[in-house]
CSV table of C-alpha atoms in Angstrom, one decimal:
chain,number,residue,atom,x,y,z
A,1,MET,CA,-127.9,-52.0,0.8
A,2,ARG,CA,-125.6,-55.0,-0.1
A,3,ARG,CA,-123.1,-54.9,-2.9
A,4,ILE,CA,-120.3,-57.1,-3.9
A,5,CYS,CA,-116.8,-55.9,-3.0
A,6,SER,CA,-114.9,-54.8,-6.0
A,7,ALA,CA,-111.7,-56.5,-7.0
A,8,LEU,CA,-110.0,-53.2,-6.5
A,9,TRP,CA,-109.6,-53.9,-2.8
A,10,ILE,CA,-106.5,-56.0,-3.5
A,11,ALA,CA,-104.7,-52.8,-4.6
A,12,LEU,CA,-105.5,-50.8,-1.4
A,13,LEU,CA,-102.5,-51.4,0.9
A,14,MET,CA,-98.8,-51.7,0.5
A,15,CYS,CA,-97.4,-53.5,3.5
A,16,HIS,CA,-94.7,-51.5,5.3
A,17,SER,CA,-92.2,-54.1,6.6
A,18,LEU,CA,-91.6,-54.6,10.3
A,19,THR,CA,-87.9,-55.2,9.4
A,20,ALA,CA,-87.3,-52.7,6.6
A,21,GLN,CA,-84.2,-52.8,4.4
A,22,GLN,CA,-81.3,-50.7,5.6
A,23,ARG,CA,-80.7,-49.0,2.2
A,24,ASN,CA,-81.4,-45.5,3.6
A,25,PHE,CA,-79.3,-45.7,6.8
A,26,ILE,CA,-76.5,-43.3,5.7
A,27,TRP,CA,-77.2,-39.7,4.6
A,28,TYR,CA,-74.8,-37.1,3.1
A,29,PHE,CA,-76.1,-33.6,2.4
A,30,GLY,CA,-75.6,-29.9,3.0
A,31,SER,CA,-72.0,-28.7,3.1
A,32,TYR,CA,-70.0,-31.9,4.1
A,33,ALA,CA,-72.7,-33.0,6.5
A,34,GLY,CA,-73.8,-36.6,7.2
A,35,LEU,CA,-75.7,-38.9,9.5
A,36,ASP,CA,-75.5,-42.6,10.2
A,37,PHE,CA,-78.8,-44.2,11.4
A,38,HIS,CA,-77.3,-47.5,12.6
A,39,THR,CA,-77.2,-45.8,16.0
A,40,ASP,CA,-79.9,-44.0,18.1
A,41,PRO,CA,-79.4,-41.1,18.1
A,42,PRO,CA,-77.8,-41.1,14.7
A,43,THR,CA,-74.0,-40.8,14.5
A,44,ILE,CA,-72.7,-37.5,13.0
A,45,LEU,CA,-70.5,-38.1,9.9
A,46,LEU,CA,-67.8,-35.6,9.0
A,47,ASP,CA,-66.2,-37.4,6.1
A,48,GLY,CA,-68.6,-36.6,3.3
A,49,ARG,CA,-67.7,-34.8,0.0
A,50,TYR,CA,-71.2,-33.3,-0.8
A,51,SER,CA,-70.6,-29.6,-0.8
A,52,GLY,CA,-73.7,-27.7,-1.5
A,53,GLY,CA,-77.1,-27.2,-3.1
A,54,SER,CA,-80.3,-29.0,-2.2
A,55,ALA,CA,-80.4,-32.1,-4.4
A,56,CYS,CA,-78.7,-35.1,-3.0
A,57,GLY,CA,-79.0,-38.9,-2.8
A,58,SER,CA,-77.4,-41.9,-1.3
A,59,ILE,CA,-77.8,-45.7,-1.3
A,60,CYS,CA,-76.6,-48.5,0.9
A,61,ASP,CA,-76.8,-52.3,0.4
A,62,THR,CA,-79.5,-54.2,2.2
A,63,SER,CA,-77.3,-54.6,5.3
A,64,GLY,CA,-76.7,-50.8,5.5
A,65,ALA,CA,-73.2,-50.6,4.1
A,66,LEU,CA,-72.8,-47.4,2.0
A,67,LEU,CA,-72.4,-48.0,-1.8
A,68,PHE,CA,-72.3,-44.4,-3.1
A,69,TYR,CA,-73.9,-41.0,-2.8
A,70,ASN,CA,-74.4,-38.2,-5.3
A,71,GLU,CA,-74.8,-34.5,-5.8
A,72,PRO,CA,-76.3,-32.9,-8.9
A,73,ASP,CA,-73.0,-33.1,-10.9
A,74,THR,CA,-70.9,-35.9,-9.2
A,75,ILE,CA,-71.1,-39.4,-7.8
A,76,TYR,CA,-68.9,-40.3,-4.8
A,77,THR,CA,-67.9,-43.8,-3.8
A,78,ALA,CA,-68.1,-45.3,-0.3
A,79,GLN,CA,-64.5,-44.3,0.1
A,80,HIS,CA,-65.4,-40.7,-0.7
A,81,ASP,CA,-63.5,-40.7,-4.0
A,82,THR,CA,-65.1,-39.4,-7.2
A,83,MET,CA,-66.6,-42.4,-8.9
A,84,THR,CA,-65.0,-43.4,-12.2
A,85,TRP,CA,-67.0,-41.7,-15.0
A,86,GLY,CA,-69.2,-40.2,-12.3
A,87,THR,CA,-68.8,-36.5,-13.2
A,88,ASP,CA,-70.6,-34.0,-15.5
A,89,LEU,CA,-74.0,-35.4,-14.6
A,90,TYR,CA,-75.7,-32.1,-15.5
A,91,GLY,CA,-78.1,-32.5,-12.6
A,92,ASP,CA,-80.4,-29.8,-11.2
A,93,PRO,CA,-79.5,-28.4,-7.8
A,94,VAL,CA,-83.2,-28.1,-6.7
A,95,SER,CA,-84.3,-30.3,-3.8
A,96,SER,CA,-85.9,-33.4,-5.3
A,97,SER,CA,-84.3,-33.5,-8.7
A,98,GLY,CA,-82.6,-37.0,-8.4
A,99,ILE,CA,-83.2,-40.4,-6.8
A,100,VAL,CA,-81.4,-43.8,-6.8
A,101,VAL,CA,-83.3,-47.0,-7.7
A,102,PRO,CA,-81.9,-50.6,-7.7
A,103,TRP,CA,-82.2,-52.7,-10.9
A,104,PRO,CA,-84.2,-55.7,-9.8
A,105,ASP,CA,-82.4,-59.1,-10.0
A,106,HIS,CA,-79.1,-57.2,-10.8
A,107,PRO,CA,-77.6,-56.7,-7.4
A,108,PHE,CA,-74.7,-54.6,-8.6
A,109,VAL,CA,-76.6,-52.1,-10.8
A,110,TYR,CA,-78.4,-48.9,-9.9
A,111,TYR,CA,-80.3,-46.2,-11.9
A,112,ILE,CA,-80.0,-42.6,-10.9
A,113,PHE,CA,-83.1,-40.8,-12.2
A,114,MET,CA,-82.9,-37.0,-12.6
A,115,ALA,CA,-85.3,-34.2,-13.5
A,116,LYS,CA,-84.0,-31.0,-14.9
A,117,GLY,CA,-86.5,-28.2,-15.2
A,118,PRO,CA,-86.7,-25.0,-17.3
A,119,GLY,CA,-84.1,-22.4,-16.6
A,120,SER,CA,-81.5,-25.0,-15.4
A,121,PRO,CA,-78.0,-24.4,-16.8
A,122,ASP,CA,-75.8,-26.7,-18.8
A,123,TYR,CA,-78.4,-29.2,-20.0
A,124,ASP,CA,-81.7,-29.2,-21.9
A,125,PRO,CA,-84.7,-29.6,-19.5
A,126,GLY,CA,-85.9,-33.1,-19.3
A,127,ALA,CA,-86.0,-36.5,-17.5
A,128,PHE,CA,-82.9,-38.6,-17.9
A,129,TYR,CA,-81.0,-41.3,-16.1
A,130,HIS,CA,-77.5,-42.6,-15.3
A,131,ARG,CA,-76.6,-46.2,-14.6
A,132,VAL,CA,-74.0,-47.2,-12.0
A,133,ASP,CA,-72.4,-50.7,-11.9
A,134,MET,CA,-70.9,-51.6,-8.6
A,135,SER,CA,-69.0,-54.6,-9.9
A,136,TYR,CA,-66.4,-52.3,-11.5
A,137,PHE,CA,-63.0,-51.5,-9.9
A,138,GLY,CA,-63.1,-53.9,-7.0
A,139,GLY,CA,-66.6,-52.9,-5.8
A,140,SER,CA,-66.1,-49.1,-5.8
A,141,GLY,CA,-68.3,-48.9,-8.9
A,142,ALA,CA,-68.4,-46.9,-12.1
A,143,CYS,CA,-71.1,-44.8,-13.9
A,144,VAL,CA,-71.4,-46.9,-17.1
A,145,GLN,CA,-74.2,-44.9,-18.7
A,146,LYS,CA,-74.7,-41.1,-18.4
A,147,ALA,CA,-77.5,-38.6,-19.1
A,148,VAL,CA,-79.7,-41.0,-21.2
A,149,PRO,CA,-82.8,-39.0,-22.1
A,150,LEU,CA,-86.3,-40.3,-21.1
A,151,HIS,CA,-88.6,-37.2,-21.8
A,152,ASP,CA,-87.8,-33.8,-23.1
A,153,SER,CA,-89.9,-31.6,-20.8
A,154,VAL,CA,-90.5,-32.1,-17.1
A,155,VAL,CA,-90.7,-30.0,-13.9
A,156,THR,CA,-87.9,-30.3,-11.3
A,157,MET,CA,-89.1,-33.2,-9.2
A,158,VAL,CA,-88.8,-36.9,-9.3
A,159,THR,CA,-89.6,-39.8,-6.9
A,160,ALA,CA,-89.6,-43.6,-7.1
A,161,ILE,CA,-92.1,-46.0,-5.6
A,162,PRO,CA,-91.9,-49.8,-5.1
A,163,HIS,CA,-94.1,-51.8,-7.4
A,164,GLY,CA,-97.0,-53.8,-6.0
A,165,ASN,CA,-95.2,-57.1,-6.8
A,166,GLY,CA,-92.6,-56.3,-4.2
A,167,THR,CA,-89.7,-56.5,-6.7
A,168,ASP,CA,-89.9,-53.8,-9.4
A,169,TYR,CA,-90.1,-50.0,-9.1
A,170,TRP,CA,-91.7,-47.0,-10.7
A,171,ALA,CA,-89.7,-43.8,-11.4
A,172,LEU,CA,-92.2,-40.9,-11.4
A,173,PHE,CA,-91.9,-37.5,-13.2
A,174,HIS,CA,-94.3,-34.7,-14.0
A,175,GLU,CA,-94.5,-33.2,-17.5
A,176,TRP,CA,-93.8,-29.4,-17.9
A,177,GLY,CA,-96.8,-27.4,-19.3
A,178,SER,CA,-99.4,-30.2,-18.8
A,179,ASP,CA,-101.2,-32.2,-16.1
A,180,LYS,CA,-99.5,-35.5,-17.0
A,181,PHE,CA,-97.6,-37.7,-14.6
A,182,LEU,CA,-95.0,-40.1,-16.3
A,183,ALA,CA,-94.4,-43.4,-14.5
A,184,PHE,CA,-91.4,-45.4,-15.9
A,185,LEU,CA,-91.2,-49.1,-14.9
A,186,VAL,CA,-87.9,-50.6,-13.7
A,187,GLY,CA,-88.1,-54.4,-13.8
A,188,ALA,CA,-85.7,-57.3,-14.1
A,189,ASN,CA,-85.6,-56.8,-17.9
A,190,GLY,CA,-84.5,-53.2,-17.5
A,191,LEU,CA,-86.1,-49.8,-17.8
A,192,VAL,CA,-89.3,-49.6,-19.9
A,193,THR,CA,-88.8,-46.2,-21.7
A,194,THR,CA,-92.5,-45.9,-22.6
A,195,PRO,CA,-94.2,-44.4,-19.5
A,196,VAL,CA,-97.6,-44.9,-18.0
A,197,ILE,CA,-99.2,-41.5,-18.5
A,198,SER,CA,-101.8,-40.2,-16.1
A,199,SER,CA,-103.6,-36.8,-16.4
A,200,ALA,CA,-104.5,-35.7,-12.9
A,201,GLY,CA,-104.6,-32.4,-11.0
A,202,GLU,CA,-103.3,-29.0,-12.1
A,203,ILE,CA,-101.4,-28.1,-15.3
A,204,HIS,CA,-97.8,-27.2,-14.4
A,205,HIS,CA,-97.8,-24.0,-16.3
A,206,LEU,CA,-95.1,-22.4,-18.5
A,207,VAL,CA,-95.3,-18.9,-17.1
A,208,SER,CA,-91.7,-18.8,-15.7
A,209,ALA,CA,-88.8,-21.0,-14.9
A,210,THR,CA,-89.5,-20.8,-11.1
A,211,GLU,CA,-92.9,-22.5,-11.8
A,212,GLY,CA,-90.9,-25.6,-12.8
A,213,VAL,CA,-89.8,-26.0,-9.2
A,214,GLY,CA,-91.9,-28.4,-7.1
A,215,PHE,CA,-91.7,-31.4,-4.9
A,216,MET,CA,-93.3,-34.9,-5.0
A,217,ARG,CA,-93.4,-37.4,-2.2
A,218,PRO,CA,-95.1,-40.8,-1.8
A,219,SER,CA,-96.4,-42.3,1.5
A,220,SER,CA,-94.6,-45.2,3.1
A,221,ASP,CA,-97.2,-47.7,1.8
A,222,GLY,CA,-96.9,-46.4,-1.8
A,223,THR,CA,-100.6,-45.7,-2.2
A,224,GLN,CA,-100.6,-41.9,-1.6
A,225,LEU,CA,-98.7,-39.2,-3.4
A,226,ALA,CA,-98.4,-35.5,-2.5
A,227,VAL,CA,-97.2,-32.8,-4.9
A,228,CYS,CA,-96.4,-29.2,-4.0
A,229,LYS,CA,-95.5,-26.2,-6.2
A,230,TYR,CA,-93.5,-23.2,-5.1
A,231,ARG,CA,-95.2,-20.8,-7.5
A,232,ASN,CA,-98.3,-21.0,-9.8
A,233,LEU,CA,-99.3,-18.5,-12.5
A,234,GLY,CA,-97.0,-15.9,-11.1
A,235,GLY,CA,-98.3,-16.1,-7.6
A,236,PRO,CA,-97.8,-18.5,-4.6
A,237,GLY,CA,-98.1,-22.2,-5.1
A,238,TYR,CA,-100.3,-25.0,-3.8
A,239,LEU,CA,-100.3,-28.5,-2.3
A,240,ASP,CA,-102.4,-31.4,-3.7
A,241,LEU,CA,-103.0,-35.0,-2.7
A,242,PHE,CA,-103.2,-37.9,-5.2
A,243,ALA,CA,-103.7,-41.7,-5.1
A,244,PHE,CA,-101.1,-43.9,-6.6
A,245,ASP,CA,-101.6,-47.5,-7.9
A,246,PRO,CA,-98.4,-49.4,-7.3
A,247,TRP,CA,-99.5,-52.2,-9.6
A,248,THR,CA,-100.2,-50.1,-12.7
A,249,GLY,CA,-98.3,-46.8,-12.1
A,250,ALA,CA,-101.5,-44.8,-12.5
A,251,VAL,CA,-102.0,-41.5,-10.6
A,252,SER,CA,-105.5,-40.1,-9.7
A,253,TYR,CA,-106.4,-36.8,-8.1
A,254,ARG,CA,-107.9,-36.8,-4.6
A,255,THR,CA,-108.1,-33.2,-3.2
A,256,ARG,CA,-106.5,-29.8,-2.8
A,257,VAL,CA,-104.8,-29.5,0.6
A,258,GLU,CA,-104.0,-25.8,0.5
A,259,SER,CA,-103.4,-22.9,-2.0
A,260,GLU,CA,-101.7,-19.5,-2.0
A,261,GLN,CA,-98.5,-20.6,-0.2
A,262,LYS,CA,-94.9,-20.9,-1.3
A,263,PHE,CA,-94.6,-24.6,-0.6
A,264,PHE,CA,-91.0,-25.9,-0.7
A,265,ALA,CA,-91.2,-29.6,0.2
A,266,LEU,CA,-93.3,-32.2,2.1
A,267,GLU,CA,-93.3,-35.6,3.8
A,268,PHE,CA,-95.8,-38.1,5.1
A,269,SER,CA,-96.0,-39.5,8.6
A,270,PRO,CA,-95.0,-43.2,8.7
A,271,ASN,CA,-98.7,-44.3,9.1
A,272,GLY,CA,-99.8,-42.0,6.3
A,273,GLN,CA,-102.3,-40.1,8.4
A,274,PHE,CA,-100.4,-36.8,8.5
A,275,LEU,CA,-98.8,-34.7,5.9
A,276,TYR,CA,-96.0,-32.2,6.8
A,277,ALA,CA,-95.1,-29.3,4.5
A,278,THR,CA,-92.5,-26.5,4.6
A,279,ILE,CA,-93.3,-22.9,3.4
A,280,PHE,CA,-90.3,-20.9,2.2
A,281,ASN,CA,-91.2,-17.2,2.0
A,282,CYS,CA,-87.8,-15.4,2.4
A,283,ASP,CA,-89.6,-12.2,3.2
A,284,ILE,CA,-88.9,-9.9,6.1
A,285,ALA,CA,-92.7,-9.5,6.6
A,286,LEU,CA,-93.5,-13.2,6.6
A,287,THR,CA,-92.5,-16.3,8.5
A,288,ASN,CA,-91.1,-19.6,7.2
A,289,ASP,CA,-93.3,-22.3,8.5
A,290,ILE,CA,-93.5,-26.1,9.0
A,291,VAL,CA,-97.1,-27.2,8.9
A,292,GLN,CA,-99.0,-30.4,9.7
A,293,TYR,CA,-102.3,-31.6,8.1
A,294,ASP,CA,-104.5,-34.5,9.1
A,295,ILE,CA,-105.4,-36.3,5.8
A,296,SER,CA,-107.2,-39.3,7.3
A,297,VAL,CA,-110.4,-37.9,5.9
A,298,ILE,CA,-110.2,-36.8,2.3
A,299,ASP,CA,-112.2,-33.6,2.6
A,300,SER,CA,-110.7,-30.2,1.9
A,301,ALA,CA,-112.6,-28.5,4.7
A,302,ALA,CA,-111.6,-31.1,7.3
A,303,ILE,CA,-108.0,-31.0,6.2
A,304,ALA,CA,-108.0,-27.2,6.3
A,305,ALA,CA,-109.4,-27.3,9.8
A,306,SER,CA,-106.6,-29.7,10.9
A,307,ARG,CA,-103.8,-27.3,9.8
A,308,THR,CA,-101.3,-26.8,12.6
A,309,VAL,CA,-98.3,-24.5,12.3
A,310,LEU,CA,-95.6,-26.4,14.3
A,311,TYR,CA,-93.0,-23.7,14.1
A,312,ALA,CA,-92.8,-20.2,12.4
A,313,ALA,CA,-89.2,-19.1,11.7
A,314,THR,CA,-88.7,-15.4,11.5
A,315,TYR,CA,-86.8,-13.8,8.6
A,316,GLN,CA,-83.0,-13.8,8.8
A,317,THR,CA,-80.4,-12.3,6.4
A,318,ASN,CA,-80.2,-14.3,3.2
A,319,CYS,CA,-83.1,-16.4,4.4
A,320,ASP,CA,-80.9,-18.2,6.9
A,321,GLY,CA,-82.9,-20.4,9.3
A,322,SER,CA,-85.6,-21.1,6.8
A,323,PHE,CA,-87.1,-24.6,6.4
A,324,GLY,CA,-86.1,-26.8,3.5
A,325,VAL,CA,-86.8,-30.5,2.9
A,326,PRO,CA,-88.5,-32.7,5.6
A,327,ALA,CA,-87.4,-36.4,5.2
A,328,LEU,CA,-88.6,-39.5,7.0
A,329,ALA,CA,-85.6,-41.4,8.4
A,330,PRO,CA,-85.0,-45.0,9.4
A,331,ASP,CA,-85.8,-44.2,13.0
A,332,ASN,CA,-89.3,-43.1,12.0
A,333,LYS,CA,-88.6,-39.5,12.8
A,334,ILE,CA,-88.9,-36.7,10.3
A,335,TYR,CA,-85.7,-34.6,10.0
A,336,VAL,CA,-86.1,-31.1,8.6
A,337,ALA,CA,-83.4,-29.1,6.7
A,338,ILE,CA,-82.7,-25.6,8.0
A,339,ARG,CA,-80.9,-23.2,5.7
A,340,TRP,CA,-77.3,-22.5,6.7
A,341,SER,CA,-77.7,-24.1,10.1
A,342,THR,CA,-75.4,-26.5,11.9
A,343,SER,CA,-78.5,-28.5,13.0
A,344,LEU,CA,-81.6,-30.1,11.7
A,345,GLY,CA,-85.2,-29.8,13.0
A,346,VAL,CA,-86.8,-33.0,14.1
A,347,VAL,CA,-90.4,-34.2,14.3
A,348,ASN,CA,-90.0,-36.8,17.1
A,349,GLU,CA,-93.5,-38.4,16.9
A,350,PRO,CA,-94.8,-37.8,13.4
A,351,ASP,CA,-97.8,-40.2,13.8
A,352,LEU,CA,-99.3,-37.9,16.5
A,353,PRO,CA,-101.6,-35.0,15.8
A,354,GLY,CA,-100.8,-31.3,16.2
A,355,VAL,CA,-98.1,-30.2,18.7
A,356,ALA,CA,-98.1,-33.7,20.1
A,357,CYS,CA,-95.9,-34.6,17.2
A,358,ASP,CA,-93.1,-32.8,19.1
A,359,PHE,CA,-91.3,-30.8,16.6
A,360,GLN,CA,-88.0,-29.4,17.8
A,361,TYR,CA,-86.0,-26.7,16.0
A,362,ASN,CA,-82.2,-27.2,15.8
A,363,ALA,CA,-82.6,-30.6,17.5
A,364,GLN,CA,-80.0,-32.7,15.6
A,365,SER,CA,-76.5,-31.4,15.6
A,366,LEU,CA,-74.3,-31.8,12.5
A,367,GLY,CA,-71.1,-31.5,14.4
A,368,GLY,CA,-70.3,-28.1,13.0
A,369,ARG,CA,-71.1,-29.0,9.4
A,370,ILE,CA,-73.6,-26.7,7.6
A,371,ASN,CA,-77.0,-27.7,6.2
A,372,ASN,CA,-78.6,-26.1,3.2
A,373,LEU,CA,-82.2,-26.8,2.1
A,374,GLY,CA,-81.9,-30.4,1.0
A,375,LEU,CA,-81.9,-33.9,2.5
A,376,PRO,CA,-81.5,-37.2,0.6
A,377,ASN,CA,-84.3,-38.0,-1.8
A,378,GLN,CA,-84.7,-41.8,-1.3
A,379,VAL,CA,-87.0,-44.7,-2.2
A,380,LYS,CA,-89.1,-45.8,0.8
A,381,PHE,CA,-87.8,-49.4,0.7
A,382,ARG,CA,-89.6,-52.3,2.2
A,383,ASP,CA,-88.3,-55.8,3.0
A,384,SER,CA,-88.5,-57.9,-0.2
A,385,THR,CA,-90.3,-60.7,1.7
A,386,ASN,CA,-93.2,-58.5,2.8
A,387,THR,CA,-93.8,-55.9,0.1
A,388,ALA,CA,-96.5,-57.2,-2.1
A,389,ILE,CA,-99.9,-55.6,-1.9
A,390,ALA,CA,-102.2,-57.5,0.4
A,391,GLU,CA,-104.6,-59.8,-1.5
A,392,THR,CA,-105.9,-61.7,1.5
A,393,HIS,CA,-106.0,-61.1,5.2
A,394,GLY,CA,-103.1,-62.0,7.4
A,395,GLY,CA,-101.8,-65.4,8.2
A,396,SER,CA,-103.5,-65.5,11.6
A,397,GLY,CA,-106.7,-66.6,10.1
A,398,GLY,CA,-107.8,-63.0,9.7
A,399,PRO,CA,-109.8,-60.6,11.9
A,400,ILE,CA,-113.4,-61.4,12.8
A,401,LEU,CA,-115.7,-58.6,11.8
A,402,TRP,CA,-119.4,-58.7,12.5
A,403,PRO,CA,-122.2,-58.2,11.8
A,404,ILE,CA,-122.0,-58.4,8.0
A,405,PRO,CA,-123.6,-56.4,6.6
A,406,ALA,CA,-123.3,-53.8,9.4
A,407,THR,CA,-125.6,-50.9,10.0
A,408,THR,CA,-124.7,-48.8,13.0
A,409,GLU,CA,-121.4,-50.3,14.3
A,410,VAL,CA,-118.8,-53.0,13.5
A,411,MET,CA,-117.3,-55.3,16.0
A,412,LEU,CA,-113.7,-56.5,15.7
A,413,LYS,CA,-111.9,-59.4,17.3
A,414,LEU,CA,-108.3,-60.5,16.6
A,415,SER,CA,-106.7,-63.9,17.1
A,416,ILE,CA,-103.2,-62.3,17.4
A,417,ALA,CA,-101.5,-60.1,20.0
A,418,VAL,CA,-102.0,-56.4,19.4
A,419,PRO,CA,-99.0,-54.2,19.9
A,420,LYS,CA,-99.1,-51.0,21.8
A,421,ASN,CA,-100.6,-48.0,19.9
A,422,ALA,CA,-102.1,-50.3,17.1
A,423,ARG,CA,-104.6,-48.6,14.9
A,424,VAL,CA,-107.4,-49.5,12.5
A,425,ARG,CA,-107.4,-47.9,9.0
A,426,TRP,CA,-110.6,-47.7,7.0
A,427,ILE,CA,-110.1,-47.8,3.2
A,428,ASP,CA,-112.6,-47.6,0.5
A,429,GLU,CA,-112.7,-49.3,-2.9
A,430,LEU,CA,-110.6,-46.5,-4.5
A,431,GLY,CA,-107.8,-46.9,-2.1
A,432,ARG,CA,-108.6,-43.8,-0.1
A,433,VAL,CA,-107.9,-43.9,3.7
A,434,LEU,CA,-111.1,-42.5,5.1
A,435,ARG,CA,-110.4,-42.9,8.8
A,436,VAL,CA,-107.8,-44.0,11.3
A,437,GLU,CA,-108.8,-45.0,14.9
A,438,GLU,CA,-106.8,-46.4,17.8
A,439,LEU,CA,-107.4,-49.8,19.3
A,440,ARG,CA,-107.5,-49.4,23.1
A,441,GLY,CA,-107.6,-52.3,25.6
A,442,ASN,CA,-107.6,-56.0,24.7
A,443,GLY,CA,-110.8,-56.2,22.6
A,444,PRO,CA,-113.2,-57.1,21.1
A,445,TRP,CA,-113.4,-53.6,19.8
A,446,ARG,CA,-116.4,-51.5,18.7
A,447,LEU,CA,-115.6,-49.6,15.5
A,448,ASP,CA,-117.4,-46.4,14.7
A,449,ARG,CA,-118.9,-46.3,11.1
A,450,ALA,CA,-120.5,-42.9,11.5
A,451,GLY,CA,-120.0,-40.8,8.4
A,452,LEU,CA,-119.1,-43.8,6.1
A,453,ALA,CA,-121.3,-44.4,3.2
A,454,ALA,CA,-122.8,-47.8,2.4
A,455,GLY,CA,-120.4,-50.1,0.5
A,456,CYS,CA,-117.5,-52.4,0.9
A,457,TYR,CA,-114.4,-51.5,2.9
A,458,THR,CA,-111.0,-52.9,3.8
A,459,VAL,CA,-110.2,-52.7,7.5
A,460,ALA,CA,-106.4,-52.8,8.1
A,461,ILE,CA,-104.9,-53.3,11.5
A,462,ILE,CA,-101.6,-51.4,11.6
A,463,THR,CA,-98.7,-50.8,14.0
A,464,HIS,CA,-97.6,-47.4,15.3
A,465,ASP,CA,-95.2,-47.1,12.4
A,466,GLY,CA,-97.7,-48.1,9.7
A,467,ALA,CA,-96.8,-51.8,9.3
A,468,VAL,CA,-99.9,-53.9,8.3
A,469,ILE,CA,-100.6,-56.6,10.9
A,470,ASP,CA,-103.8,-58.0,9.4
A,471,THR,CA,-106.6,-57.0,7.1
A,472,GLY,CA,-110.3,-57.9,6.7
A,473,ARG,CA,-113.3,-56.8,4.7
A,474,VAL,CA,-116.7,-55.5,5.8
A,475,ILE,CA,-119.9,-54.4,4.1
A,476,LEU,CA,-121.8,-51.4,5.4
A,477,GLU,CA,-125.5,-50.8,4.8
């Protein structure tokens, strides 16, 4: 069967830059802990002022020089002084309650978005922001606006995703007591305070304050979104997968990953094929786990079958040694917070399946500094010259795909050099990644279409770390 490819295909892929910005190269977190990713392995930092809790953020300029970092109640300058007017932020100490976003076309100005859930002290629950202007006081900056309200009832999680135009950003919250996602646009003209509202997935219930605790994380290409809840309706929580449209800010439900677990936080692999989640039980009869799921096929049974426990930490007094936030770092490794430890866990090869991803417990020393449950919540930045959603195939003239339409198999030939460990990603008209397969040898390659329904697909050739090399389209009968 032939059919015309929908125009939706242009919104399928966000290109992950081969030379990403260095805005996330310096981290401060835990109890005076820090890492600098300008070196490999990262340099241990001992000069930070961040002193506890889980929520933390930091931002560098595009060359990797630290601008400022923050904890729930205070902003610190690059010189580790308290920023002018940067106190009494009334933030929430929970792991993903704040994130820093640049103001497009205003190189000195940044928004800090915060989510404060029910049960938090000192401030009414809600979404709000602060604005930092780095042009003040010789470049050390000042918080020129503070605790400006956006929405009066949200759960304790926030993220931010680059817009499909490669310039703007979306700040994303979830409403408390409903199934609504709230996407606020940050553009050159400022913050649009009327959000794009999407009803998708579960209602985030009002049973108790702990049910306001959750975590939200986008994939590196900005087209996938995962949400986990610690508790639901008085019992353990769940983990869901969504699609995100970086052009419109719309969120749509895809599938349930797992239920009946106390999920704490999560992270995507660089290529978007795998999802990592931490489970925080704090129970002498249970373990605290880090788990990997293969989400390349959006099918609940297939995802469940792929579930791999990478490490099960046994109970310690006060839940010491339990897993907190996993975070993708500039070196394309995932670092994992470990409660009251002087080290972080590390997933060394997060794009590989199962135990091949090489998770190591207590792998990254903090030089004697102590970690809690959090790591910096940061935008997954991409180079401004290579961030727009692909509307045509790559500049090489595009891949050659034949026959069209195809029935049993698809042949692929490329006119560009293919790097080691390159992959092909199959994406349908709704932006769902249905399959990822490796390219072995020098080509031409025979691609397997088994299990794919008739229709139009985007075939993206990607590097090991998820950067898009080239794209083409194919029709299957």
